[in-house]
Short mmCIF file of C-alpha atoms and ligand atoms in Angstrom, two decimals:
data_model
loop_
_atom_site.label_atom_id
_atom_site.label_comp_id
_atom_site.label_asym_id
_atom_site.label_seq_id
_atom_site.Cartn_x
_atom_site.Cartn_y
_atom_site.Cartn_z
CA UNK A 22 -15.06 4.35 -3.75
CA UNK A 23 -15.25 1.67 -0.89
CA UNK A 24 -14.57 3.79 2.39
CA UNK A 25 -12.80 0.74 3.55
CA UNK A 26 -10.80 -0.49 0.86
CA UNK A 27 -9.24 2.81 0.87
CA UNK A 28 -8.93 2.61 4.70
CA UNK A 29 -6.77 -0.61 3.88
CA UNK A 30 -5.03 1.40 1.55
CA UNK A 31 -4.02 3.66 3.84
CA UNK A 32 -3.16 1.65 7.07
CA UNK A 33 -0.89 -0.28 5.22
CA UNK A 34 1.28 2.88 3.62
CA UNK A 35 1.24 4.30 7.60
CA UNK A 36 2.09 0.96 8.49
CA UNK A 37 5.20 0.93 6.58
CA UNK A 38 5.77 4.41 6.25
CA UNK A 39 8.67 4.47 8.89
CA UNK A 40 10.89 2.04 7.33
CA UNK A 41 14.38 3.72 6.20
CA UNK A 42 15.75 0.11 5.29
CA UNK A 43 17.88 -0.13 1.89
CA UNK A 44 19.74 2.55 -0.46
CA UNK A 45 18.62 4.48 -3.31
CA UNK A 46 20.18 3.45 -6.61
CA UNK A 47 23.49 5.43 -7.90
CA UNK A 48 24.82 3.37 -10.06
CA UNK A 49 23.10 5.39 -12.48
CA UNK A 50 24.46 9.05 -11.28
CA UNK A 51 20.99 11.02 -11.40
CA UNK A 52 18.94 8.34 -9.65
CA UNK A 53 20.92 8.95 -7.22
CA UNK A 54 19.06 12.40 -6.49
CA UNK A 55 15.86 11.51 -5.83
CA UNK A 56 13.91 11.84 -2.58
CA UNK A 57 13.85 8.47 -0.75
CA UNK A 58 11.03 9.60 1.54
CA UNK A 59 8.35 9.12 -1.40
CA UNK A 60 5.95 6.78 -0.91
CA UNK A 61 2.98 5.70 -3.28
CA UNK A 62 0.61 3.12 -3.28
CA UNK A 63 -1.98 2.71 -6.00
CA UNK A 64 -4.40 -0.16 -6.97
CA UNK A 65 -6.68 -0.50 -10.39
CA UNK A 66 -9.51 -3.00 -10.15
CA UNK A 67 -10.13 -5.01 -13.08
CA UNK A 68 -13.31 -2.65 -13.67
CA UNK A 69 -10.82 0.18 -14.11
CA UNK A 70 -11.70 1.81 -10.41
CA UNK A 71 -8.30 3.25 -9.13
CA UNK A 72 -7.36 3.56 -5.56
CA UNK A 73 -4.28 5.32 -4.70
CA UNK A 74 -2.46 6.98 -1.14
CA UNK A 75 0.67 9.02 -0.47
CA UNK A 76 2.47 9.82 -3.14
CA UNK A 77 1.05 8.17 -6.04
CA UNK A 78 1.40 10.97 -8.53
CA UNK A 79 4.99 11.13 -7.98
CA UNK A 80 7.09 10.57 -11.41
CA UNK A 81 10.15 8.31 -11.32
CA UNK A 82 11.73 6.35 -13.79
CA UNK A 83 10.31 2.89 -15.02
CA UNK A 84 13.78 1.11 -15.23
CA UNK A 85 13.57 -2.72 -15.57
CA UNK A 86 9.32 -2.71 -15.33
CA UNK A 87 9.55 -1.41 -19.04
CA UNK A 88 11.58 -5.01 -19.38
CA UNK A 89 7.96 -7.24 -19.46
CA UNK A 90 6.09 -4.86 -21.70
CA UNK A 91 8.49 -4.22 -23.88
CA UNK A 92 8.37 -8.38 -24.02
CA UNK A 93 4.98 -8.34 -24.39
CA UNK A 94 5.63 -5.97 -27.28
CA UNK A 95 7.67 -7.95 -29.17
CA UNK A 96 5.67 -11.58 -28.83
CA UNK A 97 2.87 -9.34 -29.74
CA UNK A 98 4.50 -7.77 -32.88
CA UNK A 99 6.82 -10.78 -34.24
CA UNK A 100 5.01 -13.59 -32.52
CA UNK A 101 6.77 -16.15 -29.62
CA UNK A 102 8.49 -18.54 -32.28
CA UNK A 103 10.42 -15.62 -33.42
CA UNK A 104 11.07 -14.39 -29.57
CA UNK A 105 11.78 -18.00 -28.75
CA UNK A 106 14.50 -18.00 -30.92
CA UNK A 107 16.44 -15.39 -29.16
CA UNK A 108 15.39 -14.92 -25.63
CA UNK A 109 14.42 -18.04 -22.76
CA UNK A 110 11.88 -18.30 -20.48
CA UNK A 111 13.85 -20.01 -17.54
CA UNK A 112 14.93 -18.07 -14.27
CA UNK A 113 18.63 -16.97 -14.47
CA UNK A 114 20.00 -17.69 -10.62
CA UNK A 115 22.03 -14.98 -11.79
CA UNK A 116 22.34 -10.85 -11.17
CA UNK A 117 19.71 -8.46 -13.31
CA UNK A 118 22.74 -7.21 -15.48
CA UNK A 119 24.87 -10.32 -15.15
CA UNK A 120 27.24 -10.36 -18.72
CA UNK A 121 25.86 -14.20 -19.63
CA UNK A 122 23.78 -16.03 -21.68
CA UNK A 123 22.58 -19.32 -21.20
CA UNK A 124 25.00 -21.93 -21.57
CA UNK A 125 23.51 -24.22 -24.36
CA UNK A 126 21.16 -21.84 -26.44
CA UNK A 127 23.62 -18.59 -26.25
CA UNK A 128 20.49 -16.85 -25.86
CA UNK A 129 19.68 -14.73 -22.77
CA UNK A 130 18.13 -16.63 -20.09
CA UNK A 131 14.75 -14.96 -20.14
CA UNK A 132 13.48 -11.05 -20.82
CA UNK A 133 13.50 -10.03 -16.90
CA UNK A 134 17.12 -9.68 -16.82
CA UNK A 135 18.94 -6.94 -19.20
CA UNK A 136 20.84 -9.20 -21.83
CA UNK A 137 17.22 -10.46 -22.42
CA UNK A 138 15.36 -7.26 -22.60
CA UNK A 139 18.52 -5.73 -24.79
CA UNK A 140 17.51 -8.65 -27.22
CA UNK A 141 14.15 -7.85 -26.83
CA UNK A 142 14.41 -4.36 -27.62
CA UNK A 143 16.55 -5.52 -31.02
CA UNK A 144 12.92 -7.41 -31.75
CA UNK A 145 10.74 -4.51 -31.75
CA UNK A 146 9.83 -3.45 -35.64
CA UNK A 147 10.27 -0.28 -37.41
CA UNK A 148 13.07 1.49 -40.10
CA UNK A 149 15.54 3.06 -37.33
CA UNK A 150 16.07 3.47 -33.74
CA UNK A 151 13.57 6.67 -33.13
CA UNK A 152 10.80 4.53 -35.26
CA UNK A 153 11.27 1.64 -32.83
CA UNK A 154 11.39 3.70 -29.82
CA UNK A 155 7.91 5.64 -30.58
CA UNK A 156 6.40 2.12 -31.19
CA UNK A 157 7.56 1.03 -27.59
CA UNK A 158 6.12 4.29 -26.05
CA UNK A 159 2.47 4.25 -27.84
CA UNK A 160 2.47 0.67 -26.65
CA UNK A 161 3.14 1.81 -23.31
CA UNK A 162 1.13 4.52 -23.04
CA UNK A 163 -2.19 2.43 -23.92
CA UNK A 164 -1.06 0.22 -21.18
CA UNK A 165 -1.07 3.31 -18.82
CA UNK A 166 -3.81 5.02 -20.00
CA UNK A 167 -1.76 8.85 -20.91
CA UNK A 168 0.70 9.68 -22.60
CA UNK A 169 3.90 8.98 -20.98
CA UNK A 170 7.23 10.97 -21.68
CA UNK A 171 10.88 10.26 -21.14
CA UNK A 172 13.36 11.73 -18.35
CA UNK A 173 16.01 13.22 -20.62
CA UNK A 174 18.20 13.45 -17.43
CA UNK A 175 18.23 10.54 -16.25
CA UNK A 176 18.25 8.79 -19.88
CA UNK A 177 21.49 11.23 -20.93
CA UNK A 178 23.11 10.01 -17.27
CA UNK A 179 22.47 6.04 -17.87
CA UNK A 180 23.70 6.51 -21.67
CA UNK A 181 27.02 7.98 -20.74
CA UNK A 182 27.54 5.58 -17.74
CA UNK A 183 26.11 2.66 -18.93
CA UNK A 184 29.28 0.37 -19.60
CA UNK A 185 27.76 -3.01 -18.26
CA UNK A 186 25.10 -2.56 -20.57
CA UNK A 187 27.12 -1.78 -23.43
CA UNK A 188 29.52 -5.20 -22.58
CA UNK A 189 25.73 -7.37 -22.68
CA UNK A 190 25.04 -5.69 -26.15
CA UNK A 191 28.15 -6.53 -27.73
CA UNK A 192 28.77 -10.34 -26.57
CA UNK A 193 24.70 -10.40 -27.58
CA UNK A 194 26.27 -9.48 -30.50
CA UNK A 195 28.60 -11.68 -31.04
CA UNK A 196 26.63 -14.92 -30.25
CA UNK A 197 24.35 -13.57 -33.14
CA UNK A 198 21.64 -12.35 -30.76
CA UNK A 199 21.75 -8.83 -32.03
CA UNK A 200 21.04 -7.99 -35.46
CA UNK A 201 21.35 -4.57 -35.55
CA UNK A 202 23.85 -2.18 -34.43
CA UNK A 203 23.89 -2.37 -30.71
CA UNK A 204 24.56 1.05 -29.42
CA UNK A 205 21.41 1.87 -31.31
CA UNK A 206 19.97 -0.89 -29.81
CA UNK A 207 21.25 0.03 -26.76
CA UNK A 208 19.74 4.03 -27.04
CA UNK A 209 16.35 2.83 -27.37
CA UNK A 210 17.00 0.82 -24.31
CA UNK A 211 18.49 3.48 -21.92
CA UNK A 212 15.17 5.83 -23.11
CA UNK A 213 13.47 2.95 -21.86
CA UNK A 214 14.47 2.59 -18.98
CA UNK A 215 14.02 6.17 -18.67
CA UNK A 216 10.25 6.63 -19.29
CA UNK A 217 8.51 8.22 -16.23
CA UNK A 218 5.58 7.09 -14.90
CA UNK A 219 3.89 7.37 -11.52
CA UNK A 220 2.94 4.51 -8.78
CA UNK A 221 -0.99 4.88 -10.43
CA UNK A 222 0.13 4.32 -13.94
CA UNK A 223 2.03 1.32 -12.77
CA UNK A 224 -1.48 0.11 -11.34
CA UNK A 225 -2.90 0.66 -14.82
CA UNK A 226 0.03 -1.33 -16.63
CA UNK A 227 -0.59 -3.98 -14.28
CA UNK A 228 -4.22 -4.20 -14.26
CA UNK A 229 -4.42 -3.95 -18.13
CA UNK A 230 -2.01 -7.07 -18.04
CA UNK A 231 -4.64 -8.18 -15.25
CA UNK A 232 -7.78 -7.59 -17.94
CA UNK A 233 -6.04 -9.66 -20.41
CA UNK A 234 -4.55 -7.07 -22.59
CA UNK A 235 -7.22 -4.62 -22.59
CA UNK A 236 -6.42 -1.11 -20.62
CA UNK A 237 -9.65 -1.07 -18.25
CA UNK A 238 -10.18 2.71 -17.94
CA UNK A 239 -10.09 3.20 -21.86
CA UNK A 240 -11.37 -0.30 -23.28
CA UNK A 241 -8.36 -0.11 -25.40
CA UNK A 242 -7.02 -3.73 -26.42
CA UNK A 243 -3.02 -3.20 -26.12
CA UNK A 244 -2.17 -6.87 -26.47
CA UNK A 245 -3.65 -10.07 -26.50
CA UNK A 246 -4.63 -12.44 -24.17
CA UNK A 247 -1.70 -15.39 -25.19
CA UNK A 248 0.68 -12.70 -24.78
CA UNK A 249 -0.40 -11.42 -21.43
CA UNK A 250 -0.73 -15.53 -20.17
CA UNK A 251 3.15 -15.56 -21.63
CA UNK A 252 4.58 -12.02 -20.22
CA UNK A 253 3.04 -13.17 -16.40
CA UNK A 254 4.49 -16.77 -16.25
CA UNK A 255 7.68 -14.86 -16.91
CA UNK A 256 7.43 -12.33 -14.22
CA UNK A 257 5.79 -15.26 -12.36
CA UNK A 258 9.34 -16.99 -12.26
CA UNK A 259 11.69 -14.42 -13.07
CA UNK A 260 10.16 -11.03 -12.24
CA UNK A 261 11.91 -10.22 -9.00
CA UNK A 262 15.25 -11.58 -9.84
CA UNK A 263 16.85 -13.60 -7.12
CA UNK A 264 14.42 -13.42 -5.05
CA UNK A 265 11.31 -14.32 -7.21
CA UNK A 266 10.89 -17.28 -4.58
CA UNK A 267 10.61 -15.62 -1.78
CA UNK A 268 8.32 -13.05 -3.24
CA UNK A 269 5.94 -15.87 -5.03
CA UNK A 270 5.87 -17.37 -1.98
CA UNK A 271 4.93 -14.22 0.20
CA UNK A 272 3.53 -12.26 -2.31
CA UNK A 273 2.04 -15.03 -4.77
CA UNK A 274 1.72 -12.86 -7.49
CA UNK A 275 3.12 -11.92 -11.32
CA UNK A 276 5.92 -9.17 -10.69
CA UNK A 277 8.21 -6.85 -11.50
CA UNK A 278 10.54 -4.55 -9.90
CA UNK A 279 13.13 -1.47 -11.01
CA UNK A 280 15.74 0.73 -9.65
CA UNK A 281 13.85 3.43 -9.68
CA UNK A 282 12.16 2.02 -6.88
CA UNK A 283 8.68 0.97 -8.34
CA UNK A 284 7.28 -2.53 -8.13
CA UNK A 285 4.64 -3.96 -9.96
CA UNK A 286 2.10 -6.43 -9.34
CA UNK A 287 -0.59 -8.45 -11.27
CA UNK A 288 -3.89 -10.42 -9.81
CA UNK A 289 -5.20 -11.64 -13.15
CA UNK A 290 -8.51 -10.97 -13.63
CA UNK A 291 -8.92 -8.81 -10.26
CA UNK A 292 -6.37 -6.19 -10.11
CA UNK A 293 -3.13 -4.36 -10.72
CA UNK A 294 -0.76 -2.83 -8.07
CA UNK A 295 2.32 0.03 -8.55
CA UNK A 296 4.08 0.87 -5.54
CA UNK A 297 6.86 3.55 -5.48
CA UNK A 298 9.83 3.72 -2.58
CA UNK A 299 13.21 3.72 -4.09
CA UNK A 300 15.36 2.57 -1.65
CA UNK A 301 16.32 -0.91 -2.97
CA UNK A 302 18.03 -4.03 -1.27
CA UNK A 303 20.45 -5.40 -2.51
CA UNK A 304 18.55 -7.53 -5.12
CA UNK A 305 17.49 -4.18 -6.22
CA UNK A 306 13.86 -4.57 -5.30
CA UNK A 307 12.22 -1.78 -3.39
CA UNK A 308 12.60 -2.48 0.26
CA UNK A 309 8.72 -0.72 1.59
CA UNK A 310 7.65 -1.49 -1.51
CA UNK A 311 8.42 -5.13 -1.19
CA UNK A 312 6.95 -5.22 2.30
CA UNK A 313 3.99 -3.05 1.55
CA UNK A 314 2.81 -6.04 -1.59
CA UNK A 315 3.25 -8.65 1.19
CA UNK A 316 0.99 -6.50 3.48
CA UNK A 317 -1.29 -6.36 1.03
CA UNK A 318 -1.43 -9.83 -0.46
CA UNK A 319 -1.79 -10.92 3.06
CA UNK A 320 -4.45 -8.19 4.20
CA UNK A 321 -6.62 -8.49 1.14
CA UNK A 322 -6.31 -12.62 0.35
CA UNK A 323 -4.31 -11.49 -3.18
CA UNK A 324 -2.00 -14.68 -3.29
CA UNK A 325 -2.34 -16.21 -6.67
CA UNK A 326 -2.05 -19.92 -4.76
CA UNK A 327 -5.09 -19.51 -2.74
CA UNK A 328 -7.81 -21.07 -3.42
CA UNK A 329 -10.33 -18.25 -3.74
CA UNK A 330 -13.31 -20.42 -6.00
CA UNK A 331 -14.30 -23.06 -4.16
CA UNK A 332 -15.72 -25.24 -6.86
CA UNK A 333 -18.16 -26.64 -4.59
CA UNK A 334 -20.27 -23.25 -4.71
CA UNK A 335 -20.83 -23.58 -8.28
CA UNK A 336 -24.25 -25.33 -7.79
CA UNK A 337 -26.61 -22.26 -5.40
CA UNK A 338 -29.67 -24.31 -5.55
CA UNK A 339 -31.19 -27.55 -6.64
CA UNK A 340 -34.90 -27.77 -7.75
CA UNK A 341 -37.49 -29.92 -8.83
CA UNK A 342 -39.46 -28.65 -10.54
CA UNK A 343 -41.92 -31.45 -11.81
CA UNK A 344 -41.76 -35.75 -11.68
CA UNK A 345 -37.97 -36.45 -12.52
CA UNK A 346 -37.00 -32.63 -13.69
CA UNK A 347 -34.61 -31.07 -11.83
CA UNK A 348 -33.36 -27.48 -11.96
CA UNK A 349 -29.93 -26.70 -11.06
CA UNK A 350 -29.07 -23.17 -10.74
CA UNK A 351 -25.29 -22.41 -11.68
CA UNK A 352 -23.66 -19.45 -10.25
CA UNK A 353 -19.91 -17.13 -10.24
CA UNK A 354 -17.52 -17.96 -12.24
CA UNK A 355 -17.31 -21.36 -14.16
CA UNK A 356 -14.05 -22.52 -15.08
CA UNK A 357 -12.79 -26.48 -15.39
CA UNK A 358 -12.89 -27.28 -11.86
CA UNK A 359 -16.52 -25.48 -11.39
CA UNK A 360 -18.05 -27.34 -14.54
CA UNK A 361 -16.69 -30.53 -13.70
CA UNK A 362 -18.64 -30.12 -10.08
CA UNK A 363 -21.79 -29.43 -11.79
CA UNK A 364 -21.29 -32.01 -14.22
CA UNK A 365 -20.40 -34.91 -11.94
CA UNK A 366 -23.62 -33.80 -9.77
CA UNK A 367 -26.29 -34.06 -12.55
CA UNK A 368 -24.41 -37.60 -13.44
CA UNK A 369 -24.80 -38.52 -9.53
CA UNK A 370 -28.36 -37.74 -9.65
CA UNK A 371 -29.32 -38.82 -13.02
CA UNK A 372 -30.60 -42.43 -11.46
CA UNK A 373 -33.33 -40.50 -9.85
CA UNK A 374 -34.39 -37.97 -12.84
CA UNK A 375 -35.12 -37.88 -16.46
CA UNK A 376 -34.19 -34.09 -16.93
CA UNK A 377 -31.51 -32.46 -15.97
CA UNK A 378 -31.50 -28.62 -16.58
CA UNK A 379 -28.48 -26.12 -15.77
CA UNK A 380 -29.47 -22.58 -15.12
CA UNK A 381 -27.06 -20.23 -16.40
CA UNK A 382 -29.10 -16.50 -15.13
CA UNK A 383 -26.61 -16.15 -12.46
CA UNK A 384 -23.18 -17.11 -14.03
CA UNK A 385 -20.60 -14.10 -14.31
CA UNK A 386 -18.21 -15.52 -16.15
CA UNK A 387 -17.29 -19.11 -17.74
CA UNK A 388 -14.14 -19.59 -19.69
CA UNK A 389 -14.36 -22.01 -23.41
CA UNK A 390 -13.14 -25.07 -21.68
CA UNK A 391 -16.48 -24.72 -19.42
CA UNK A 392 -18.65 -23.77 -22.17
CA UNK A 393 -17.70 -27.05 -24.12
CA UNK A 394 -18.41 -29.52 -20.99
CA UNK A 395 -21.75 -27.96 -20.06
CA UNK A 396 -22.53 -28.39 -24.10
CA UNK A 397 -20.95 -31.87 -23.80
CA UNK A 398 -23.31 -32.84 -20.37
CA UNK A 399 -26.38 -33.35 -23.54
CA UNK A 400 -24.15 -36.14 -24.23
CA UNK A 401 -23.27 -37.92 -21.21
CA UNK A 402 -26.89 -38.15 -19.90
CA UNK A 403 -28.41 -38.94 -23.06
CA UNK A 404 -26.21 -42.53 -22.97
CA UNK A 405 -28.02 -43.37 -19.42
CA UNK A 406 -30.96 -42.70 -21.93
CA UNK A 407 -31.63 -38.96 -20.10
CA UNK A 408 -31.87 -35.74 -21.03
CA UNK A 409 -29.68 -32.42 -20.28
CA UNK A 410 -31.23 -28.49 -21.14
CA UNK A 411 -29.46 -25.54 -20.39
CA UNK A 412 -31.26 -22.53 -19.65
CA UNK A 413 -29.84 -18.99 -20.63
CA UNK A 414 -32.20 -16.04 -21.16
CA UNK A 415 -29.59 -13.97 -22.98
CA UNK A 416 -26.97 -15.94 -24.49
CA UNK A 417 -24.35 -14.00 -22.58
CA UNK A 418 -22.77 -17.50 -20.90
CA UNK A 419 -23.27 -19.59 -24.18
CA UNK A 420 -23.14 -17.22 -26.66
CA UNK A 421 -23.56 -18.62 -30.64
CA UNK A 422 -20.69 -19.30 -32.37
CA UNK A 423 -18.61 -19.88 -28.68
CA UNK A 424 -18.38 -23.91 -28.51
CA UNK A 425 -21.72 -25.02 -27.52
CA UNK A 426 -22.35 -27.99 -30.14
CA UNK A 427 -24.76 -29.96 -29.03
CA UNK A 428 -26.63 -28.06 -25.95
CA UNK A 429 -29.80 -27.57 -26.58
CA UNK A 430 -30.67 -24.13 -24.84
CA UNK A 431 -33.65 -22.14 -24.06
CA UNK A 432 -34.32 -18.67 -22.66
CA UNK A 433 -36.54 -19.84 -19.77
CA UNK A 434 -36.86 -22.74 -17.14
CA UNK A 435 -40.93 -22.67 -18.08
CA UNK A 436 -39.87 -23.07 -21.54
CA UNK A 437 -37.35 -25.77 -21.05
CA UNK A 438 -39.85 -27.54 -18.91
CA UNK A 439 -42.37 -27.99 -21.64
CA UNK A 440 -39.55 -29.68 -24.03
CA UNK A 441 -38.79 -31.86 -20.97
CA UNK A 442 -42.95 -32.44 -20.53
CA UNK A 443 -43.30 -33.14 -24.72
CA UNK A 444 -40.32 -35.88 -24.61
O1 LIG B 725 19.80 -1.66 -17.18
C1 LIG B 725 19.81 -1.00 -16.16
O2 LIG B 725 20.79 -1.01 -15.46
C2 LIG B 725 18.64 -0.13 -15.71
N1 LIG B 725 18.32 0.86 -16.61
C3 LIG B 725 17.46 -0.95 -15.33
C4 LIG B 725 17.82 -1.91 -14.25
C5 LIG B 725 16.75 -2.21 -13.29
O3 LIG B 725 15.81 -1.50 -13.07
C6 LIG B 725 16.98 -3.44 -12.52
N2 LIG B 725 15.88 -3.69 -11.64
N3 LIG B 725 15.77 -3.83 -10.50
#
């Protein structure tokens, strides 16, 4: 544990522990009975390190942060043509259980709000209503990392008071969104909704959409990465309902929010957060925990926008290493902007050498895009008649069979010297 991460942690929860701001759902009657004092905060690294403070094994109800898994279910299980077909991907302007669909399609305006995760739920596979449920909760239960169970309570008290919902399922019907029956549609909904998790299995959801689809405490792929890329643009935009711009522009981050008074959000590739308070405002967002994620993307740098890779620090060092060879040692992560750097360097310099090589030893990370232009930088010198080696020990950064035609790679700088010495 970092002593001072968790110090962070925890002066932020204190920070905001005093706020008494908003009301706790009753719309649905047993959510009404829950203690509006609790307070979690809980954070999973991308490495699957957890930090958590107050009351972060607390269980509530998921509510509407079931709505992007169980999309990410569904584009993972039918594919996004099929989803396409029946659910958008544009923000709605509109209520979370507004009664509309979008004006031209007929098709909910995207899977954030509840026509479009009914429709969703009508998308998930399987011979009958309990089949499709247990398929829903295995799925979410890698995501979380246990086995997660349903509040019959508050599922029983949403099912017998849920009118608004039935209303969405029917005209979904109508307009030929629904296949099935929709009160079974709508059961496996309500349980849903009802699933009970805690504010750290929220950070494990979100971090294993934040690992690209794989659950960082078990190594367990739930999903893939084009799904996760597809589920966060759509919490991106329509995550926090009406006020998804004011959040993306405080917050900067992939959300979602419930009644139940969780939140969650998602740093790709760094980290998840779940934060429970249930006292909502009136978009029905938790008040502290709304505040609390702006504390925190604010505290700790986490806005999405920033720009945390300065492309500039791609190149550590520059080396010569004999008449006209230069060494150029690559470092962090290499992505477009990072490889173009590098690239448009060497082509700077390339009046004043005759070998160019990249050292890869100290690159974390590179994505295929970067792979292909340091492969392609062979090509580019070789027409100002120059050469280009790349030099990486293990093949972890340009691993065979990854796009790399045309790089000609060795293990060692020594050894890529003497090909630059024999040419
Ligand atoms: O459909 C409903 O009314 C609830 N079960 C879920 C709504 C919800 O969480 C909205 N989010 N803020």
């Amino acid at each position: 544990m970092s002593v001072l991460v968790q110090k962070y942690l925890d002066e932020i929860r204190a920070e905001h522990a005093d706020i008494t701001d908003g009301a706790v759902a009753h719309y649905i009657p047993e959510l009404a009975s829950v203690d509006p004092s609790s307070f979690g905060l809980s954070l999973e690294l991308s490495d699957g390190y957890v930090y958590e403070t107050g009351d972060s094994a607390v269980e509530f109800t998921i509510q509407s942060i079931s709505k992007p898994f169980t999309y990410a279910l569904v584009l993972d299980q039918v594919g996004a043509d099929a989803v396409d077909t029946k659910i958008g991907v544009e923000p709605s302007g509109e209520p979370f259980n507004e009664i509309s669909v979008d004006n031209q399609t007929k098709t909910p305006k995207n899977a954030m709000i509840n026509a479009g995760a009914i429709a969703a739920v009508s998308l998930i596979p399987g011979a009958d209503p309990a089949e499709r449920f247990d398929r829903l909760l295995d799925f979410y239960s890698v995501c979380a990392g246990r086995r997660l169970d349903v509040d019959e309570e508050v599922y029983r008290s949403e099912k017998t008071t849920g009118s608004r919902n039935r209303a969405i399922a029917y005209m979904l019907q109508s307009f030929g969104v629904l296949d099935g029956d929709p009160d079974e549609v709508l059961d496996v909904y309500f349980r849903q909704c009802a699933i009970k998790v805690t504010s750290s299995d929220l950070a494990c959801m979100a971090s294993t959409l934040a690992r690209g689809g794989v659950n960082p405490g078990s190594g367990i792929r739930a999903m893939s990465p084009a799904v996760v890329q597809r589920t966060l643009s759509v919490m991106m935009t329509c995550g926090m309902y009406d006020a998804t711009g004011m959040w993306a522009t405080t917050v900067g981050m992939p959300a979602k929010s419930g009644v139940g008074g969780g939140i969650i959000a998602v740093l790709p590739s760094q980290l998840g957060i779940g934060v429970y308070s249930p006292p909502l405002d009136r978009n029905g967002n938790s008040v502290r925990g709304l505040r609390a994620c702006q504390s925190l993307s604010a505290q700790l740098g986490l806005h999405v926008m920033s720009v945390t890779r300065e492309s500039r620090s791609t190149i550590r060092a520059t080396h010569d290493i004999a008449p006209g060879v230069r060494v150029y040692e690559l470092h962090g992560d290499l992505l477009f902007a990072g490889a173009e750097r590098a690239l448009r360097t060497v082509e700077h310099d390339s009046d004043g050498i005759d070998v160019a090589i990249l050292e890869l030893s100290r690159v974390d990370d590179i994505n295929d895009v970067a792979r292909r232009m340091l492969a392609g930088m062979r090509e580019s010198l070789e027409r100002a008649g120059k050469e280009g080696y790349l030099v990486d020990p293990d093949r972890r950064v340009m691993p065979t069979g990854r796009p790399s035609a045309g790089a000609v790679i060795f293990p060692t700088v020594d050894e890529a010297l003497r090909a630059a010495r024999d040419r």
